[in-house]
CSV table of C-alpha atoms and ligand atoms in Angstrom, one decimal:
chain,number,residue,atom,x,y,z
A,1,MET,CA,0.1,0.3,0.0
A,2,SER,CA,1.8,3.4,-0.9
A,3,GLU,CA,0.9,6.7,1.2
A,4,GLU,CA,-0.7,9.7,0.1
A,5,ILE,CA,1.9,12.5,1.2
A,6,ALA,CA,0.3,16.2,0.1
A,7,VAL,CA,3.3,18.7,-0.1
A,8,VAL,CA,2.2,22.1,0.8
A,9,ALA,CA,5.7,24.0,1.0
A,10,GLY,CA,3.9,28.1,0.0
A,11,ASP,CA,6.3,31.0,0.4
A,12,GLY,CA,9.6,32.4,0.9
A,13,ILE,CA,12.0,29.8,2.4
A,14,GLY,CA,9.6,27.0,2.7
A,15,ARG,CA,9.7,26.7,-1.4
A,16,GLU,CA,13.5,26.2,0.0
A,17,VAL,CA,13.6,23.0,2.4
A,18,VAL,CA,10.1,21.5,1.8
A,19,PRO,CA,11.8,19.7,-2.1
A,20,PRO,CA,14.9,19.1,0.0
A,21,ALA,CA,12.8,17.3,2.8
A,22,VAL,CA,11.1,15.2,-0.1
A,23,ASP,CA,13.5,14.4,-1.8
A,24,VAL,CA,14.9,12.2,1.6
A,25,LEU,CA,11.3,10.4,1.3
A,26,ASP,CA,11.7,10.2,-1.8
A,27,ALA,CA,15.4,8.4,-1.3
A,28,LEU,CA,13.6,5.7,1.1
A,29,ASP,CA,12.2,4.0,-2.1
A,30,ARG,CA,8.5,3.7,-0.2
A,31,GLY,CA,6.5,3.6,-3.2
A,32,PHE,CA,5.1,7.2,-1.7
A,33,GLU,CA,3.1,9.1,-3.6
A,34,PHE,CA,3.9,13.1,-3.3
A,35,VAL,CA,0.8,15.5,-4.1
A,36,GLU,CA,2.1,19.3,-4.5
A,37,ALA,CA,-0.4,21.8,-3.9
A,38,ASP,CA,-0.8,25.9,-3.5
A,39,ALA,CA,-0.7,27.5,0.3
A,40,GLY,CA,0.1,31.5,0.9
A,41,ASP,CA,0.6,34.9,0.1
A,42,ALA,CA,1.7,33.6,-3.3
A,43,VAL,CA,-1.9,32.1,-3.9
A,44,LEU,CA,-3.7,35.0,-2.0
A,45,GLU,CA,-2.7,37.4,-4.4
A,46,ALA,CA,-2.7,35.5,-7.1
A,47,THR,CA,-6.8,34.2,-6.1
A,48,GLY,CA,-7.6,36.8,-2.9
A,49,ASP,CA,-7.3,33.7,-1.1
A,50,PRO,CA,-4.8,31.8,1.2
A,51,LEU,CA,-6.0,28.6,1.5
A,52,PRO,CA,-7.6,27.2,-1.4
A,53,GLU,CA,-10.2,24.3,-1.3
A,54,GLU,CA,-8.4,21.6,-3.3
A,55,THR,CA,-5.2,22.2,-0.8
A,56,TYR,CA,-7.3,21.7,1.7
A,57,ASP,CA,-9.1,18.9,0.7
A,58,LEU,CA,-6.7,17.5,-0.5
A,59,VAL,CA,-4.5,17.5,3.2
A,60,ALA,CA,-8.0,16.9,5.0
A,61,SER,CA,-7.4,13.4,3.2
A,62,ALA,CA,-3.8,12.4,2.3
A,63,ASP,CA,-2.4,9.9,5.0
A,64,ALA,CA,0.0,13.2,6.2
A,65,THR,CA,1.2,16.1,4.4
A,66,LEU,CA,4.6,17.4,4.6
A,67,PHE,CA,4.3,21.7,5.4
A,68,GLY,CA,7.0,24.2,4.2
A,69,SER,CA,5.5,27.6,6.1
A,70,VAL,CA,3.3,30.7,4.7
A,71,GLY,CA,3.9,34.3,5.4
A,72,GLU,CA,1.1,37.6,6.1
A,73,SER,CA,-1.4,34.8,5.9
A,74,ALA,CA,-0.6,31.9,8.5
A,75,ALA,CA,-2.9,32.9,10.4
A,76,ASP,CA,-5.8,32.0,7.5
A,77,VAL,CA,-3.6,29.1,6.7
A,78,ILE,CA,-2.4,26.9,8.9
A,79,LEU,CA,-4.6,26.8,11.6
A,80,PRO,CA,-7.2,25.4,9.3
A,81,LEU,CA,-5.0,22.8,8.0
A,82,ARG,CA,-4.5,21.8,11.8
A,83,GLU,CA,-8.4,22.0,11.9
A,84,ALA,CA,-8.1,19.5,9.0
A,85,VAL,CA,-6.4,17.0,10.5
A,86,ASP,CA,-8.5,17.3,13.5
A,87,SER,CA,-4.5,17.8,15.8
A,88,PHE,CA,-5.2,18.0,18.9
A,89,VAL,CA,-1.1,17.6,20.0
A,90,ASN,CA,1.8,20.1,18.8
A,91,VAL,CA,5.3,18.3,19.1
A,92,ARG,CA,8.2,20.2,19.5
A,93,PRO,CA,10.7,18.6,20.2
A,94,ALA,CA,14.0,21.2,21.2
A,95,LYS,CA,17.2,18.9,20.3
A,96,ALA,CA,21.0,20.1,20.5
A,97,TYR,CA,23.3,18.3,18.3
A,98,PRO,CA,26.6,17.4,18.8
A,99,GLY,CA,28.9,19.6,17.1
A,100,VAL,CA,26.6,22.7,16.3
A,101,ASP,CA,27.0,26.0,19.1
A,102,ALA,CA,23.9,26.2,21.5
A,103,LEU,CA,23.7,28.4,24.4
A,104,ARG,CA,22.9,24.9,26.3
A,105,PRO,CA,24.3,22.0,24.9
A,106,GLU,CA,22.7,19.6,26.9
A,107,THR,CA,19.0,20.3,26.3
A,108,ASP,CA,16.9,16.7,24.6
A,109,LEU,CA,13.3,18.3,25.9
A,110,VAL,CA,9.9,17.6,23.9
A,111,PHE,CA,6.7,20.3,24.3
A,112,LEU,CA,4.0,17.6,23.8
A,113,ARG,CA,1.9,21.4,23.2
A,114,GLU,CA,-2.6,21.2,23.7
A,115,ASN,CA,-2.9,22.3,19.4
A,116,SER,CA,-6.9,23.4,19.5
A,117,GLU,CA,-8.5,25.3,22.2
A,118,GLY,CA,-7.2,27.8,24.5
A,119,VAL,CA,-6.5,31.0,24.2
A,120,TYR,CA,-5.5,30.3,20.2
A,121,LYS,CA,-9.9,30.0,19.5
A,122,GLY,CA,-9.8,34.1,18.0
A,123,ILE,CA,-12.4,34.7,20.3
A,124,GLU,CA,-11.8,38.1,21.2
A,125,SER,CA,-14.6,41.2,21.4
A,126,LYS,CA,-13.7,45.2,21.3
A,127,LEU,CA,-16.6,46.4,24.4
A,128,THR,CA,-16.0,49.6,23.8
A,129,ALA,CA,-12.7,51.8,22.8
A,130,ASP,CA,-11.4,51.4,26.2
A,131,VAL,CA,-11.8,47.2,26.2
A,132,SER,CA,-11.2,44.9,24.6
A,133,THR,CA,-11.7,40.9,25.6
A,134,LEU,CA,-10.5,37.6,24.8
A,135,THR,CA,-12.2,34.0,26.1
A,136,ARG,CA,-9.8,31.0,26.8
A,137,VAL,CA,-11.6,27.4,26.5
A,138,VAL,CA,-10.2,24.9,27.7
A,139,THR,CA,-12.3,21.1,27.9
A,140,THR,CA,-11.7,19.0,30.0
A,141,SER,CA,-12.3,16.6,27.0
A,142,ALA,CA,-8.9,17.9,24.8
A,143,SER,CA,-6.8,17.6,27.5
A,144,GLU,CA,-7.5,14.1,28.1
A,145,ARG,CA,-6.8,13.4,24.6
A,146,LEU,CA,-3.3,15.6,25.2
A,147,ALA,CA,-3.0,13.3,28.2
A,148,GLU,CA,-3.5,10.0,26.7
A,149,TYR,CA,-0.9,11.1,24.2
A,150,ALA,CA,1.6,11.9,26.6
A,151,CYS,CA,0.9,8.2,28.3
A,152,ASP,CA,1.8,6.7,25.1
A,153,TYR,CA,4.5,8.4,24.0
A,154,ALA,CA,5.5,9.4,28.0
A,155,PRO,CA,5.2,6.0,30.0
A,156,GLU,CA,7.6,7.1,31.7
A,157,GLY,CA,6.3,10.1,33.0
A,158,PHE,CA,5.8,13.8,32.2
A,159,THR,CA,6.5,17.6,33.4
A,160,VAL,CA,2.7,19.7,33.2
A,161,ALA,CA,3.3,23.2,32.8
A,162,HIS,CA,0.2,25.1,34.2
A,163,LYS,CA,-0.7,28.6,36.0
A,164,ALA,CA,-3.3,27.0,38.3
A,165,ASN,CA,-2.9,29.0,40.8
A,166,VAL,CA,-3.9,31.6,39.0
A,167,MET,CA,-6.1,31.0,36.1
A,168,ARG,CA,-7.9,29.1,38.8
A,169,GLU,CA,-10.7,27.5,36.0
A,170,THR,CA,-9.3,26.6,33.1
A,171,ASP,CA,-5.9,25.9,34.6
A,172,GLY,CA,-7.8,23.9,36.6
A,173,ARG,CA,-9.8,21.8,34.2
A,174,PHE,CA,-6.2,21.2,32.2
A,175,LEU,CA,-4.3,20.4,35.3
A,176,ASP,CA,-7.0,18.0,36.8
A,177,ALA,CA,-8.0,16.2,33.0
A,178,VAL,CA,-4.4,15.7,32.6
A,179,GLU,CA,-3.3,14.4,36.0
A,180,GLY,CA,-6.7,12.6,35.9
A,181,VAL,CA,-6.1,10.0,33.1
A,182,ALA,CA,-2.5,9.8,34.3
A,183,ASP,CA,-3.4,7.9,37.5
A,184,GLU,CA,-5.7,6.0,36.1
A,185,ARG,CA,-2.9,4.7,33.1
A,186,GLY,CA,0.2,5.1,36.0
A,187,VAL,CA,1.8,7.0,35.0
A,188,GLU,CA,4.5,9.9,36.8
A,189,THR,CA,3.9,13.5,37.1
A,190,GLU,CA,5.3,16.7,38.0
A,191,ARG,CA,3.8,20.2,37.5
A,192,ALA,CA,5.5,23.4,36.2
A,193,LEU,CA,4.3,27.2,37.6
A,194,MET,CA,4.8,27.9,33.7
A,195,ASP,CA,6.9,30.6,34.8
A,196,ALA,CA,9.3,29.2,37.0
A,197,LEU,CA,9.2,26.4,34.5
A,198,ALA,CA,11.2,29.0,31.7
A,199,MET,CA,13.2,30.3,34.4
A,200,HIS,CA,14.4,26.6,35.0
A,201,LEU,CA,14.8,25.0,31.8
A,202,CYS,CA,16.9,28.0,30.8
A,203,LEU,CA,19.3,27.1,34.1
A,204,ARG,CA,18.9,23.4,33.5
A,205,PRO,CA,16.6,22.8,31.0
A,206,GLU,CA,18.4,18.5,31.4
A,207,GLU,CA,16.7,17.9,33.8
A,208,TYR,CA,13.4,18.1,31.4
A,209,ASP,CA,12.7,15.3,28.6
A,210,VAL,CA,8.6,16.2,27.5
A,211,VAL,CA,6.4,18.6,29.0
A,212,VAL,CA,2.8,19.1,28.3
A,213,CYS,CA,1.7,22.6,28.3
A,214,PRO,CA,-1.6,24.7,27.0
A,215,ASN,CA,-1.3,25.8,23.8
A,216,LEU,CA,-0.5,29.3,24.1
A,217,ALA,CA,2.4,28.2,27.6
A,218,GLY,CA,3.4,26.0,24.6
A,219,ASP,CA,4.3,28.4,21.8
A,220,VAL,CA,6.3,30.6,24.3
A,221,LEU,CA,8.4,28.0,25.9
A,222,SER,CA,9.2,26.3,23.2
A,223,ASP,CA,11.0,29.3,21.1
A,224,LEU,CA,12.1,29.5,24.3
A,225,ALA,CA,14.1,26.3,24.1
A,226,ALA,CA,14.7,26.6,20.8
A,227,GLY,CA,17.0,29.2,21.6
A,228,LEU,CA,18.5,27.0,23.6
A,229,VAL,CA,19.5,25.2,21.2
A,230,GLY,CA,21.0,27.2,18.6
A,231,GLY,CA,18.2,28.8,15.9
A,232,LEU,CA,15.1,27.9,14.5
A,233,GLY,CA,17.3,26.0,11.2
A,234,LEU,CA,17.4,22.6,13.3
A,235,LEU,CA,13.3,22.4,14.6
A,236,PRO,CA,10.8,20.4,13.8
A,237,SER,CA,7.6,20.4,14.9
A,238,ALA,CA,4.6,17.8,14.8
A,239,ASN,CA,0.3,18.4,14.3
A,240,VAL,CA,-0.7,15.3,15.5
A,241,GLY,CA,-4.9,13.7,14.5
A,242,PRO,CA,-5.8,11.2,15.4
A,243,GLU,CA,-5.6,9.6,11.8
A,244,ARG,CA,-3.4,12.4,10.2
A,245,GLY,CA,-1.3,15.2,10.5
A,246,VAL,CA,0.6,17.5,9.4
A,247,PHE,CA,4.6,17.9,9.4
A,248,GLU,CA,6.5,21.2,9.6
A,249,PRO,CA,9.0,22.8,10.7
A,250,VAL,CA,8.8,24.8,12.9
A,251,HIS,CA,10.7,28.5,11.7
A,252,GLY,CA,8.8,30.8,9.3
A,253,THR,CA,9.1,32.1,5.9
A,254,ALA,CA,12.7,33.5,7.1
A,255,PRO,CA,12.3,36.6,4.0
A,256,ASP,CA,15.5,38.3,5.5
A,257,ILE,CA,17.8,34.9,3.7
A,258,ALA,CA,14.8,33.3,0.8
A,259,GLY,CA,16.0,32.9,-2.5
A,260,GLU,CA,19.2,32.9,-1.5
A,261,GLY,CA,19.4,29.7,-1.6
A,262,VAL,CA,21.2,29.4,1.6
A,263,ALA,CA,18.0,28.2,4.2
A,264,ASN,CA,19.2,25.2,6.1
A,265,PRO,CA,17.1,22.8,5.2
A,266,CYS,CA,17.4,20.6,8.3
A,267,ALA,CA,14.1,21.6,10.7
A,268,ALA,CA,12.5,20.7,6.8
A,269,ILE,CA,14.5,17.0,6.7
A,270,LEU,CA,13.5,15.8,10.6
A,271,SER,CA,10.3,17.2,9.9
A,272,ALA,CA,10.1,14.0,7.5
A,273,ALA,CA,11.3,12.0,9.9
A,274,MET,CA,8.6,12.7,12.4
A,275,LEU,CA,6.5,12.3,9.2
A,276,LEU,CA,8.2,8.8,9.0
A,277,ASP,CA,7.5,7.7,12.8
A,278,PHE,CA,4.2,9.1,12.2
A,279,LEU,CA,3.4,6.5,9.2
A,280,GLY,CA,4.7,3.3,10.9
A,281,TYR,CA,8.2,3.5,9.0
A,282,GLY,CA,10.5,4.6,12.3
A,283,ALA,CA,14.0,2.4,11.3
A,284,ASP,CA,13.7,5.1,8.5
A,285,ALA,CA,12.5,7.6,10.7
A,286,ASP,CA,15.8,7.0,12.5
A,287,ARG,CA,18.7,6.1,9.5
A,288,VAL,CA,17.0,9.8,8.7
A,289,ARG,CA,17.8,11.6,12.4
A,290,ASP,CA,21.2,10.2,12.2
A,291,ALA,CA,22.1,11.1,8.4
A,292,VAL,CA,21.1,14.8,9.3
A,293,GLU,CA,23.1,14.4,13.0
A,294,ALA,CA,26.5,12.8,10.6
A,295,VAL,CA,26.0,16.0,8.6
A,296,LEU,CA,25.9,18.4,11.7
A,297,GLU,CA,28.7,17.6,13.7
A,298,ASP,CA,31.0,16.7,10.0
A,299,GLY,CA,29.4,17.9,6.8
A,300,PRO,CA,28.3,21.4,5.0
A,301,ARG,CA,26.7,23.9,6.8
A,302,THR,CA,24.2,26.8,5.9
A,303,PRO,CA,25.6,30.1,7.1
A,304,ASP,CA,23.6,30.4,10.6
A,305,LEU,CA,25.6,27.5,11.2
A,306,GLY,CA,28.5,29.4,10.7
A,307,GLY,CA,28.7,27.7,7.8
A,308,ASP,CA,28.8,28.6,3.8
A,309,ALA,CA,27.2,26.0,2.0
A,310,GLY,CA,24.2,26.3,0.3
A,311,THR,CA,21.0,24.6,0.6
A,312,ASP,CA,21.8,22.1,-2.0
A,313,ASP,CA,25.0,21.3,-1.0
A,314,VAL,CA,22.8,20.4,3.2
A,315,ALA,CA,20.3,18.4,1.5
A,316,ALA,CA,23.2,16.5,-1.5
A,317,ALA,CA,25.1,15.4,2.2
A,318,VAL,CA,21.9,14.1,3.3
A,319,LEU,CA,21.2,12.1,1.1
A,320,ASP,CA,25.0,11.3,0.7
A,321,GLU,CA,24.8,10.1,4.5
A,322,LEU,CA,21.4,8.0,3.4
B,1,LIG,P1,7.9,34.9,9.5
B,1,LIG,O1,6.4,36.0,10.1
B,1,LIG,O2,7.3,33.8,8.7
B,1,LIG,O3,7.8,33.8,10.7
B,1,LIG,P2,10.3,35.6,10.1
B,1,LIG,O4,10.7,36.5,9.4
B,1,LIG,O5,9.8,35.7,11.5
B,1,LIG,O6,9.2,35.5,9.3
B,1,LIG,P3,11.1,33.4,10.2
B,1,LIG,O7,11.5,32.2,9.5
B,1,LIG,O8,10.8,32.8,11.7
B,1,LIG,O9,11.4,34.7,9.7
B,1,LIG,O10,13.3,33.4,10.5
B,1,LIG,C1,14.2,34.0,12.0
B,1,LIG,C2,15.0,34.6,11.6
B,1,LIG,O11,15.7,33.4,11.8
B,1,LIG,C3,14.8,34.6,10.4
B,1,LIG,O12,16.4,36.3,11.0
B,1,LIG,C4,15.3,34.3,9.9
B,1,LIG,O13,16.7,34.0,8.9
B,1,LIG,C5,16.1,32.7,10.4
B,1,LIG,N1,16.1,31.1,10.0
B,1,LIG,C6,14.8,30.8,9.7
B,1,LIG,N2,15.2,30.0,8.9
B,1,LIG,C7,15.6,29.8,8.8
B,1,LIG,C8,16.3,28.4,7.7
B,1,LIG,N3,15.6,27.4,8.0
B,1,LIG,N4,17.8,28.5,7.7
B,1,LIG,C9,18.5,29.7,8.2
B,1,LIG,N5,17.7,30.3,8.4
B,1,LIG,C10,16.9,30.2,9.1
B,2,LIG,MG1,8.6,34.0,13.0
């Protein structure tokens, strides 16, 4: 059976880093069928719609999607695509690699970020000239779904980020739901106040392995961790749903370097490795990660990592290692 993989490169360096990631998947010879589709600022300009219906439908029906990045229209593209696959968790590993300059070389952790609600529901209102409000949505069902995933992912235990001492109702519900599932499954958890956690992550990231977070906290804390490991060019992510997923580098369109052929393709290639894990090709995923690590250790490097190689040089080196 050959899986269908939607390929949505998007804008900016998305168009430069996604093709190498597709080449890597292709090189594994698993018979994947790649189907390309458009989204982002360029299609918006051409058609008036940043997310054409064909693209949405393709992502909603493909076995998995490899996504690049989109510019100004990001919220109008990636949020609906996360919904299209019913994504309830955003998996964000942050790992420092040997040979890459990192603020905290001992960092090796994974954030499991709630991906469907919280403050990102978009429920905002302007009440008066002086007052605006935001409604935060936390449900027991979404929190439990995240917790079930976390228990499968980290049976040895995980940290739960929260601020239930202030947001008693919403984070209180989140904490109760997550701890309830973990208790039932016999998985150990430790609580961490998200503000203190931000400091501890800076000082002693090696003390954390898996951190389960509400949506906004996960967004902020995972970017903080990106800073600890040496930059956006290395960080992959997975938007996981019950049956499908959208896999994308954490970085954006990088307009400052777009079109120059020097974007680091490693984050996109590592996102492809997460896609392989999701589809059940764990051994292939490990091979891809090993190849990337070998190149990071002593292969060509793009300028963000202090080298002078281009995207294509790094991509070719990864394929060689494979
Ligand atoms: P966007 O609004 O699309 O997120 P941005 O201006 O925030 O665009 P990012 O893509 O988030 O840009 O990147 C932030 C910085 O990190 C930029 O200076 C960019 O060049 C650099 N950067 C991001 N990704 C990469 C990459 N893959 N390779 C090299 N540098 C990168
Ligand atoms: Mg950005």
